[in-house]
Amino acid sequence: MTTDAGQVPATPLYTITLTGSGVSIDGEPVGVPSGDLPAARLAALAEIRVRAALRGRPVRVTAKEPDGSAWPLVVDPDGHVTTLSVPHPVVPPPARAGDGSGRSAVPAVPFVPEPAVTWGAPLPAAHQEAWARLLAAHGAGDTTTAIALAERTEAALEAEYGPLHPYTVQVLSARAWLVLGRRDDLSATVRLLVRTALRRRRAGAEPRSETAQVAGNAHAAWRSLAATDPRRALELSGPLTDMLGELGWPGHTQDVVRWVEETTPRPTLPEDPAAPEGRT
């Protein structure tokens, strides 16, 4: 894989730190034998390669050696490592109110559902007809119409009440369930299930067991996708692991990471142009 470093986003920027006792990535130790610097480098690059694969694109790395030197690198999802001749770009911090930039920072206000609305409550009267038509279409086996009605109703509720309101999340969950039952586009199904699980988690949706079921369905659908379309599965592995991590599912997260490690090539170290010929 050939990488144009100028096209690689400035973030995330990982830092590999090598010392006489081991190696760490952003302060987190990487398990390797103490004192084995070549093994430590490869282990750290292998971990970075997985992170690049999860994002589906190259990532930036600063490699700090025990002697204090630092090297800007780019690591591709296929494991190729490019040593850059210029430092990584500096990302300025976000502007704050009164910092002289001419921009004012507006703090995000978290959405709080109306206390009077409980999870599972009937939709407002204005949306009852659409909901009844959705249920009728589903009962008649017309899944396409049911999904279209769910999507339209969800959009109307989100515009009226917000994305985390119980009404909106209820219809989003119904749409995800309908799409999962059809399973004609696994890639789109995984994306929708990931989105639904995150929405339910962030909204505090009840019952929580349903949120867990949505997350489990997302992982199962992704597994089916991995067996038929590894490329798309690799593209979705990052959003999936982010969701599983937020919901606290380490076992499923490790399953995805292991699949990525087995699917993508091992990393290769950059050649040292100063090394004499014949040196290995």
PDB file of C-alpha atoms in Angstrom:
ATOM      1  CA  MET A   1       0.000   0.000   0.000  1.00  0.00           C
ATOM      2  CA  THR A   2       1.384   3.412  -1.004  1.00  0.00           C
ATOM      3  CA  THR A   3       0.563   6.233   1.380  1.00  0.00           C
ATOM      4  CA  ASP A   4       0.442   9.947   0.591  1.00  0.00           C
ATOM      5  CA  ALA A   5       1.308  11.320   4.029  1.00  0.00           C
ATOM      6  CA  GLY A   6      -0.290  14.642   3.149  1.00  0.00           C
ATOM      7  CA  GLN A   7      -3.678  12.920   2.927  1.00  0.00           C
ATOM      8  CA  VAL A   8      -3.424  11.259   6.363  1.00  0.00           C
ATOM      9  CA  PRO A   9      -5.495  13.108   9.011  1.00  0.00           C
ATOM     10  CA  ALA A  10      -3.500  14.777  11.774  1.00  0.00           C
ATOM     11  CA  THR A  11      -5.377  12.830  14.444  1.00  0.00           C
ATOM     12  CA  PRO A  12      -5.219  10.425  16.054  1.00  0.00           C
ATOM     13  CA  LEU A  13      -1.486  10.706  16.680  1.00  0.00           C
ATOM     14  CA  TYR A  14      -0.161   7.745  18.662  1.00  0.00           C
ATOM     15  CA  THR A  15       3.110   7.841  20.604  1.00  0.00           C
ATOM     16  CA  ILE A  16       5.299   4.740  20.871  1.00  0.00           C
ATOM     17  CA  THR A  17       7.857   5.092  23.670  1.00  0.00           C
ATOM     18  CA  LEU A  18      10.763   2.624  23.838  1.00  0.00           C
ATOM     19  CA  THR A  19      12.788   2.284  27.019  1.00  0.00           C
ATOM     20  CA  GLY A  20      15.280  -0.217  28.338  1.00  0.00           C
ATOM     21  CA  SER A  21      12.476  -1.969  30.224  1.00  0.00           C
ATOM     22  CA  GLY A  22       9.835  -2.184  27.515  1.00  0.00           C
ATOM     23  CA  VAL A  23       7.524  -0.231  25.236  1.00  0.00           C
ATOM     24  CA  SER A  24       4.259   1.670  25.623  1.00  0.00           C
ATOM     25  CA  ILE A  25       1.657   3.273  23.361  1.00  0.00           C
ATOM     26  CA  ASP A  26       0.293   6.541  24.732  1.00  0.00           C
ATOM     27  CA  GLY A  27       1.491   5.445  28.167  1.00  0.00           C
ATOM     28  CA  GLU A  28      -0.140   1.992  28.025  1.00  0.00           C
ATOM     29  CA  PRO A  29       2.453  -0.835  28.268  1.00  0.00           C
ATOM     30  CA  VAL A  30       2.718  -3.365  25.459  1.00  0.00           C
ATOM     31  CA  GLY A  31       3.622  -6.832  26.681  1.00  0.00           C
ATOM     32  CA  VAL A  32       7.040  -7.893  25.315  1.00  0.00           C
ATOM     33  CA  PRO A  33      10.170  -9.454  26.839  1.00  0.00           C
ATOM     34  CA  SER A  34      12.174  -6.890  28.801  1.00  0.00           C
ATOM     35  CA  GLY A  35      15.223  -5.550  26.957  1.00  0.00           C
ATOM     36  CA  ASP A  36      14.315  -6.988  23.532  1.00  0.00           C
ATOM     37  CA  LEU A  37      14.075  -3.713  21.574  1.00  0.00           C
ATOM     38  CA  PRO A  38      13.463  -5.269  18.107  1.00  0.00           C
ATOM     39  CA  ALA A  39      10.608  -7.355  19.507  1.00  0.00           C
ATOM     40  CA  ALA A  40       9.261  -4.289  21.331  1.00  0.00           C
ATOM     41  CA  ARG A  41       9.236  -2.218  18.128  1.00  0.00           C
ATOM     42  CA  LEU A  42       7.429  -4.934  16.181  1.00  0.00           C
ATOM     43  CA  ALA A  43       4.897  -5.508  18.964  1.00  0.00           C
ATOM     44  CA  ALA A  44       4.081  -1.803  19.173  1.00  0.00           C
ATOM     45  CA  LEU A  45       3.804  -1.471  15.393  1.00  0.00           C
ATOM     46  CA  ALA A  46       1.578  -4.544  15.266  1.00  0.00           C
ATOM     47  CA  GLU A  47      -0.782  -2.910  17.760  1.00  0.00           C
ATOM     48  CA  ILE A  48      -0.772   0.339  15.772  1.00  0.00           C
ATOM     49  CA  ARG A  49      -1.456  -1.629  12.590  1.00  0.00           C
ATOM     50  CA  VAL A  50      -4.564  -3.092  14.213  1.00  0.00           C
ATOM     51  CA  ARG A  51      -5.735   0.390  15.183  1.00  0.00           C
ATOM     52  CA  ALA A  52      -5.177   1.571  11.603  1.00  0.00           C
ATOM     53  CA  ALA A  53      -7.100  -1.433  10.283  1.00  0.00           C
ATOM     54  CA  LEU A  54      -9.979  -0.710  12.656  1.00  0.00           C
ATOM     55  CA  ARG A  55     -10.174   2.822  11.249  1.00  0.00           C
ATOM     56  CA  GLY A  56      -9.783   1.609   7.677  1.00  0.00           C
ATOM     57  CA  ARG A  57      -6.981   4.096   6.901  1.00  0.00           C
ATOM     58  CA  PRO A  58      -3.356   4.974   7.753  1.00  0.00           C
ATOM     59  CA  VAL A  59      -2.612   6.624  11.093  1.00  0.00           C
ATOM     60  CA  ARG A  60       0.187   8.837  12.388  1.00  0.00           C
ATOM     61  CA  VAL A  61       2.731   7.726  14.979  1.00  0.00           C
ATOM     62  CA  THR A  62       5.648   9.316  16.826  1.00  0.00           C
ATOM     63  CA  ALA A  63       8.226   6.678  17.761  1.00  0.00           C
ATOM     64  CA  LYS A  64      10.477   7.715  20.672  1.00  0.00           C
ATOM     65  CA  GLU A  65      13.747   5.780  21.026  1.00  0.00           C
ATOM     66  CA  PRO A  66      15.630   5.132  24.304  1.00  0.00           C
ATOM     67  CA  ASP A  67      18.314   7.670  23.273  1.00  0.00           C
ATOM     68  CA  GLY A  68      15.708  10.444  23.159  1.00  0.00           C
ATOM     69  CA  SER A  69      15.337  10.620  19.376  1.00  0.00           C
ATOM     70  CA  ALA A  70      11.841  10.710  17.898  1.00  0.00           C
ATOM     71  CA  TRP A  71      10.666   9.639  14.440  1.00  0.00           C
ATOM     72  CA  PRO A  72       7.418  10.643  12.714  1.00  0.00           C
ATOM     73  CA  LEU A  73       5.836   7.584  11.064  1.00  0.00           C
ATOM     74  CA  VAL A  74       2.726   6.629   9.148  1.00  0.00           C
ATOM     75  CA  VAL A  75       1.405   3.083   9.612  1.00  0.00           C
ATOM     76  CA  ASP A  76      -0.954   1.627   6.995  1.00  0.00           C
ATOM     77  CA  PRO A  77      -3.725  -0.912   7.669  1.00  0.00           C
ATOM     78  CA  ASP A  78      -1.651  -3.513   5.779  1.00  0.00           C
ATOM     79  CA  GLY A  79       1.254  -3.020   8.195  1.00  0.00           C
ATOM     80  CA  HIS A  80       3.531  -0.927   5.934  1.00  0.00           C
ATOM     81  CA  VAL A  81       5.491   1.711   7.862  1.00  0.00           C
ATOM     82  CA  THR A  82       6.611   4.987   6.276  1.00  0.00           C
ATOM     83  CA  THR A  83       9.198   7.228   7.942  1.00  0.00           C
ATOM     84  CA  LEU A  84       8.370  10.880   7.276  1.00  0.00           C
ATOM     85  CA  SER A  85      10.941  13.552   6.495  1.00  0.00           C
ATOM     86  CA  VAL A  86       8.884  16.280   8.205  1.00  0.00           C
ATOM     87  CA  PRO A  87       7.211  16.438  11.622  1.00  0.00           C
ATOM     88  CA  HIS A  88       3.538  15.665  12.037  1.00  0.00           C
ATOM     89  CA  PRO A  89       1.234  18.699  11.692  1.00  0.00           C
ATOM     90  CA  VAL A  90       0.303  20.483  14.905  1.00  0.00           C
ATOM     91  CA  VAL A  91      -3.425  20.523  15.649  1.00  0.00           C
ATOM     92  CA  PRO A  92      -4.448  23.776  17.386  1.00  0.00           C
ATOM     93  CA  PRO A  93      -6.701  23.445  20.448  1.00  0.00           C
ATOM     94  CA  PRO A  94     -10.354  24.399  19.964  1.00  0.00           C
ATOM     95  CA  ALA A  95     -11.112  28.083  20.384  1.00  0.00           C
ATOM     96  CA  ARG A  96     -12.578  29.207  23.694  1.00  0.00           C
ATOM     97  CA  ALA A  97     -14.772  32.185  24.423  1.00  0.00           C
ATOM     98  CA  GLY A  98     -12.669  35.311  24.804  1.00  0.00           C
ATOM     99  CA  ASP A  99      -9.474  33.838  23.342  1.00  0.00           C
ATOM    100  CA  GLY A 100      -9.246  36.565  20.723  1.00  0.00           C
ATOM    101  CA  SER A 101     -10.003  34.279  17.787  1.00  0.00           C
ATOM    102  CA  GLY A 102     -13.278  35.948  17.035  1.00  0.00           C
ATOM    103  CA  ARG A 103     -15.135  32.707  17.703  1.00  0.00           C
ATOM    104  CA  SER A 104     -17.106  31.895  20.810  1.00  0.00           C
ATOM    105  CA  ALA A 105     -17.388  28.413  22.182  1.00  0.00           C
ATOM    106  CA  VAL A 106     -20.945  27.304  22.840  1.00  0.00           C
ATOM    107  CA  PRO A 107     -21.041  24.494  25.408  1.00  0.00           C
ATOM    108  CA  ALA A 108     -23.032  21.461  24.338  1.00  0.00           C
ATOM    109  CA  VAL A 109     -26.194  21.026  26.368  1.00  0.00           C
ATOM    110  CA  PRO A 110     -27.092  17.345  26.816  1.00  0.00           C
ATOM    111  CA  PHE A 111     -30.635  16.431  25.868  1.00  0.00           C
ATOM    112  CA  VAL A 112     -32.773  15.313  28.798  1.00  0.00           C
ATOM    113  CA  PRO A 113     -35.975  13.413  27.983  1.00  0.00           C
ATOM    114  CA  GLU A 114     -39.200  14.921  29.266  1.00  0.00           C
ATOM    115  CA  PRO A 115     -39.928  13.486  32.727  1.00  0.00           C
ATOM    116  CA  ALA A 116     -43.547  12.802  31.789  1.00  0.00           C
ATOM    117  CA  VAL A 117     -42.553  10.452  28.938  1.00  0.00           C
ATOM    118  CA  THR A 118     -41.655   6.887  29.903  1.00  0.00           C
ATOM    119  CA  TRP A 119     -39.984   4.246  27.790  1.00  0.00           C
ATOM    120  CA  GLY A 120     -42.522   2.260  25.819  1.00  0.00           C
ATOM    121  CA  ALA A 121     -45.214   4.937  26.066  1.00  0.00           C
ATOM    122  CA  PRO A 122     -47.553   5.281  23.034  1.00  0.00           C
ATOM    123  CA  LEU A 123     -46.446   7.745  20.378  1.00  0.00           C
ATOM    124  CA  PRO A 124     -48.093  11.188  20.264  1.00  0.00           C
ATOM    125  CA  ALA A 125     -51.494  11.380  18.570  1.00  0.00           C
ATOM    126  CA  ALA A 126     -50.014  13.051  15.494  1.00  0.00           C
ATOM    127  CA  HIS A 127     -47.912   9.942  14.794  1.00  0.00           C
ATOM    128  CA  GLN A 128     -50.378   7.232  15.823  1.00  0.00           C
ATOM    129  CA  GLU A 129     -51.735   6.743  12.292  1.00  0.00           C
ATOM    130  CA  ALA A 130     -48.267   6.235  10.815  1.00  0.00           C
ATOM    131  CA  TRP A 131     -47.420   3.770  13.593  1.00  0.00           C
ATOM    132  CA  ALA A 132     -50.643   1.837  12.962  1.00  0.00           C
ATOM    133  CA  ARG A 133     -49.877   1.653   9.229  1.00  0.00           C
ATOM    134  CA  LEU A 134     -46.353   0.424  10.053  1.00  0.00           C
ATOM    135  CA  LEU A 135     -47.717  -2.376  12.227  1.00  0.00           C
ATOM    136  CA  ALA A 136     -50.288  -3.295   9.582  1.00  0.00           C
ATOM    137  CA  ALA A 137     -47.634  -3.462   6.854  1.00  0.00           C
ATOM    138  CA  HIS A 138     -45.430  -5.639   9.027  1.00  0.00           C
ATOM    139  CA  GLY A 139     -48.339  -7.921   9.861  1.00  0.00           C
ATOM    140  CA  ALA A 140     -49.087  -8.296   6.153  1.00  0.00           C
ATOM    141  CA  GLY A 141     -45.486  -9.252   5.424  1.00  0.00           C
ATOM    142  CA  ASP A 142     -44.729  -5.981   3.609  1.00  0.00           C
ATOM    143  CA  THR A 143     -41.406  -5.314   5.313  1.00  0.00           C
ATOM    144  CA  THR A 144     -40.293  -2.735   2.730  1.00  0.00           C
ATOM    145  CA  THR A 145     -43.274  -0.487   3.460  1.00  0.00           C
ATOM    146  CA  ALA A 146     -42.903  -0.990   7.210  1.00  0.00           C
ATOM    147  CA  ILE A 147     -39.250   0.072   7.093  1.00  0.00           C
ATOM    148  CA  ALA A 148     -40.049   3.123   4.968  1.00  0.00           C
ATOM    149  CA  LEU A 149     -42.800   4.195   7.388  1.00  0.00           C
ATOM    150  CA  ALA A 150     -40.472   3.655  10.364  1.00  0.00           C
ATOM    151  CA  GLU A 151     -37.739   5.772   8.770  1.00  0.00           C
ATOM    152  CA  ARG A 152     -40.181   8.564   7.923  1.00  0.00           C
ATOM    153  CA  THR A 153     -41.744   8.543  11.395  1.00  0.00           C
ATOM    154  CA  GLU A 154     -38.341   8.458  13.082  1.00  0.00           C
ATOM    155  CA  ALA A 155     -37.183  11.499  11.094  1.00  0.00           C
ATOM    156  CA  ALA A 156     -40.330  13.438  12.047  1.00  0.00           C
ATOM    157  CA  LEU A 157     -39.959  12.558  15.728  1.00  0.00           C
ATOM    158  CA  GLU A 158     -36.265  13.450  15.760  1.00  0.00           C
ATOM    159  CA  ALA A 159     -37.028  16.866  14.242  1.00  0.00           C
ATOM    160  CA  GLU A 160     -39.762  17.448  16.823  1.00  0.00           C
ATOM    161  CA  TYR A 161     -38.307  15.898  19.977  1.00  0.00           C
ATOM    162  CA  GLY A 162     -34.588  15.258  19.361  1.00  0.00           C
ATOM    163  CA  PRO A 163     -32.511  12.122  18.650  1.00  0.00           C
ATOM    164  CA  LEU A 164     -32.451  10.806  22.244  1.00  0.00           C
ATOM    165  CA  HIS A 165     -36.109  11.210  23.105  1.00  0.00           C
ATOM    166  CA  PRO A 166     -37.944   7.970  23.996  1.00  0.00           C
ATOM    167  CA  TYR A 167     -40.337   8.421  21.050  1.00  0.00           C
ATOM    168  CA  THR A 168     -37.475   8.732  18.547  1.00  0.00           C
ATOM    169  CA  VAL A 169     -35.436   5.894  20.024  1.00  0.00           C
ATOM    170  CA  GLN A 170     -38.505   3.627  20.129  1.00  0.00           C
ATOM    171  CA  VAL A 171     -39.103   3.978  16.385  1.00  0.00           C
ATOM    172  CA  LEU A 172     -35.382   3.726  15.590  1.00  0.00           C
ATOM    173  CA  SER A 173     -35.276   0.444  17.530  1.00  0.00           C
ATOM    174  CA  ALA A 174     -38.296  -0.851  15.601  1.00  0.00           C
ATOM    175  CA  ARG A 175     -36.662   0.059  12.295  1.00  0.00           C
ATOM    176  CA  ALA A 176     -33.435  -1.717  13.278  1.00  0.00           C
ATOM    177  CA  TRP A 177     -35.409  -4.843  14.156  1.00  0.00           C
ATOM    178  CA  LEU A 178     -37.277  -4.744  10.823  1.00  0.00           C
ATOM    179  CA  VAL A 179     -34.051  -4.294   8.835  1.00  0.00           C
ATOM    180  CA  LEU A 180     -32.354  -7.112  10.741  1.00  0.00           C
ATOM    181  CA  GLY A 181     -35.204  -9.441   9.835  1.00  0.00           C
ATOM    182  CA  ARG A 182     -34.770  -8.732   6.140  1.00  0.00           C
ATOM    183  CA  ARG A 183     -30.947  -9.103   6.102  1.00  0.00           C
ATOM    184  CA  ASP A 184     -30.593  -8.181   2.427  1.00  0.00           C
ATOM    185  CA  ASP A 185     -27.764  -5.699   3.002  1.00  0.00           C
ATOM    186  CA  LEU A 186     -25.552  -6.818   5.879  1.00  0.00           C
ATOM    187  CA  SER A 187     -23.317  -3.746   5.696  1.00  0.00           C
ATOM    188  CA  ALA A 188     -26.253  -1.347   6.099  1.00  0.00           C
ATOM    189  CA  THR A 189     -27.734  -3.622   8.770  1.00  0.00           C
ATOM    190  CA  VAL A 190     -24.551  -3.510  10.870  1.00  0.00           C
ATOM    191  CA  ARG A 191     -24.362   0.282  10.580  1.00  0.00           C
ATOM    192  CA  LEU A 192     -27.962   0.697  11.680  1.00  0.00           C
ATOM    193  CA  LEU A 193     -27.620  -1.722  14.600  1.00  0.00           C
ATOM    194  CA  VAL A 194     -24.447   0.022  15.822  1.00  0.00           C
ATOM    195  CA  ARG A 195     -26.187   3.375  15.622  1.00  0.00           C
ATOM    196  CA  THR A 196     -29.261   2.031  17.432  1.00  0.00           C
ATOM    197  CA  ALA A 197     -27.263   0.451  20.260  1.00  0.00           C
ATOM    198  CA  LEU A 198     -25.339   3.691  20.825  1.00  0.00           C
ATOM    199  CA  ARG A 199     -28.523   5.797  20.766  1.00  0.00           C
ATOM    200  CA  ARG A 200     -30.206   3.504  23.276  1.00  0.00           C
ATOM    201  CA  ARG A 201     -27.139   3.516  25.517  1.00  0.00           C
ATOM    202  CA  ARG A 202     -26.779   7.308  25.482  1.00  0.00           C
ATOM    203  CA  ALA A 203     -30.495   7.867  25.982  1.00  0.00           C
ATOM    204  CA  GLY A 204     -30.667   5.408  28.871  1.00  0.00           C
ATOM    205  CA  ALA A 205     -33.349   3.426  27.060  1.00  0.00           C
ATOM    206  CA  GLU A 206     -35.327   0.774  28.882  1.00  0.00           C
ATOM    207  CA  PRO A 207     -35.292  -2.142  29.038  1.00  0.00           C
ATOM    208  CA  ARG A 208     -31.514  -2.388  29.037  1.00  0.00           C
ATOM    209  CA  SER A 209     -31.752  -6.010  27.947  1.00  0.00           C
ATOM    210  CA  GLU A 210     -33.068  -4.778  24.590  1.00  0.00           C
ATOM    211  CA  THR A 211     -30.023  -2.537  24.187  1.00  0.00           C
ATOM    212  CA  ALA A 212     -27.806  -5.546  24.879  1.00  0.00           C
ATOM    213  CA  GLN A 213     -29.760  -7.564  22.321  1.00  0.00           C
ATOM    214  CA  VAL A 214     -29.253  -4.876  19.669  1.00  0.00           C
ATOM    215  CA  ALA A 215     -25.504  -4.844  20.377  1.00  0.00           C
ATOM    216  CA  GLY A 216     -25.336  -8.625  20.169  1.00  0.00           C
ATOM    217  CA  ASN A 217     -27.241  -8.576  16.878  1.00  0.00           C
ATOM    218  CA  ALA A 218     -24.777  -6.004  15.505  1.00  0.00           C
ATOM    219  CA  HIS A 219     -21.860  -8.303  16.333  1.00  0.00           C
ATOM    220  CA  ALA A 220     -23.628 -11.355  14.869  1.00  0.00           C
ATOM    221  CA  ALA A 221     -24.531  -9.507  11.655  1.00  0.00           C
ATOM    222  CA  TRP A 222     -20.941  -8.274  11.364  1.00  0.00           C
ATOM    223  CA  ARG A 223     -19.701 -11.863  11.764  1.00  0.00           C
ATOM    224  CA  SER A 224     -21.943 -12.922   8.862  1.00  0.00           C
ATOM    225  CA  LEU A 225     -20.617 -10.005   6.821  1.00  0.00           C
ATOM    226  CA  ALA A 226     -17.007 -11.013   7.614  1.00  0.00           C
ATOM    227  CA  ALA A 227     -17.667 -14.437   6.112  1.00  0.00           C
ATOM    228  CA  THR A 228     -19.018 -13.022   2.850  1.00  0.00           C
ATOM    229  CA  ASP A 229     -17.407  -9.592   2.375  1.00  0.00           C
ATOM    230  CA  PRO A 230     -14.191  -9.189   4.432  1.00  0.00           C
ATOM    231  CA  ARG A 231     -13.433  -5.782   2.923  1.00  0.00           C
ATOM    232  CA  ARG A 232     -16.684  -4.242   4.167  1.00  0.00           C
ATOM    233  CA  ALA A 233     -16.344  -6.076   7.462  1.00  0.00           C
ATOM    234  CA  LEU A 234     -12.923  -4.469   7.915  1.00  0.00           C
ATOM    235  CA  GLU A 235     -14.412  -1.030   7.192  1.00  0.00           C
ATOM    236  CA  LEU A 236     -17.057  -1.550   9.881  1.00  0.00           C
ATOM    237  CA  SER A 237     -14.774  -3.114  12.493  1.00  0.00           C
ATOM    238  CA  GLY A 238     -13.829   0.300  13.909  1.00  0.00           C
ATOM    239  CA  PRO A 239     -17.388   1.608  14.523  1.00  0.00           C
ATOM    240  CA  LEU A 240     -18.363  -1.823  15.853  1.00  0.00           C
ATOM    241  CA  THR A 241     -15.526  -2.006  18.400  1.00  0.00           C
ATOM    242  CA  ASP A 242     -16.184   1.586  19.456  1.00  0.00           C
ATOM    243  CA  MET A 243     -19.796   0.661  20.177  1.00  0.00           C
ATOM    244  CA  LEU A 244     -18.929  -2.593  21.950  1.00  0.00           C
ATOM    245  CA  GLY A 245     -16.329  -0.774  24.043  1.00  0.00           C
ATOM    246  CA  GLU A 246     -18.812   1.917  25.081  1.00  0.00           C
ATOM    247  CA  LEU A 247     -21.313  -0.737  26.123  1.00  0.00           C
ATOM    248  CA  GLY A 248     -18.645  -2.658  28.036  1.00  0.00           C
ATOM    249  CA  TRP A 249     -18.408  -5.841  25.962  1.00  0.00           C
ATOM    250  CA  PRO A 250     -14.671  -6.734  26.092  1.00  0.00           C
ATOM    251  CA  GLY A 251     -15.159 -10.318  24.884  1.00  0.00           C
ATOM    252  CA  HIS A 252     -16.916  -9.298  21.679  1.00  0.00           C
ATOM    253  CA  THR A 253     -14.427  -6.459  21.183  1.00  0.00           C
ATOM    254  CA  GLN A 254     -11.505  -8.883  21.384  1.00  0.00           C
ATOM    255  CA  ASP A 255     -13.250 -11.180  18.912  1.00  0.00           C
ATOM    256  CA  VAL A 256     -13.348  -8.365  16.357  1.00  0.00           C
ATOM    257  CA  VAL A 257      -9.737  -7.345  17.076  1.00  0.00           C
ATOM    258  CA  ARG A 258      -8.523 -10.934  16.651  1.00  0.00           C
ATOM    259  CA  TRP A 259     -10.319 -11.177  13.316  1.00  0.00           C
ATOM    260  CA  VAL A 260      -8.687  -7.949  12.138  1.00  0.00           C
ATOM    261  CA  GLU A 261      -5.258  -9.227  13.225  1.00  0.00           C
ATOM    262  CA  GLU A 262      -5.764 -12.498  11.362  1.00  0.00           C
ATOM    263  CA  THR A 263      -7.117 -10.790   8.247  1.00  0.00           C
ATOM    264  CA  THR A 264      -4.523  -8.035   7.765  1.00  0.00           C
ATOM    265  CA  PRO A 265      -0.794  -8.606   7.046  1.00  0.00           C
ATOM    266  CA  ARG A 266       1.897  -8.248   9.658  1.00  0.00           C
ATOM    267  CA  PRO A 267       3.804  -4.922   9.825  1.00  0.00           C
ATOM    268  CA  THR A 268       7.092  -4.308   8.042  1.00  0.00           C
ATOM    269  CA  LEU A 269       9.798  -2.034   9.379  1.00  0.00           C
ATOM    270  CA  PRO A 270      11.036   0.804   7.119  1.00  0.00           C
ATOM    271  CA  GLU A 271      14.410   0.309   5.486  1.00  0.00           C
ATOM    272  CA  ASP A 272      17.328   2.230   6.973  1.00  0.00           C
ATOM    273  CA  PRO A 273      18.892   4.170   4.059  1.00  0.00           C
ATOM    274  CA  ALA A 274      22.101   4.566   6.068  1.00  0.00           C
ATOM    275  CA  ALA A 275      22.537   0.811   6.579  1.00  0.00           C
ATOM    276  CA  PRO A 276      25.412  -0.748   4.592  1.00  0.00           C
ATOM    277  CA  GLU A 277      24.532  -3.207   1.844  1.00  0.00           C
ATOM    278  CA  GLY A 278      24.024  -6.747   3.041  1.00  0.00           C
ATOM    279  CA  ARG A 279      23.027  -5.667   6.560  1.00  0.00           C
ATOM    280  CA  THR A 280      19.887  -7.338   7.866  1.00  0.00           C
TER     281      THR A 280
END
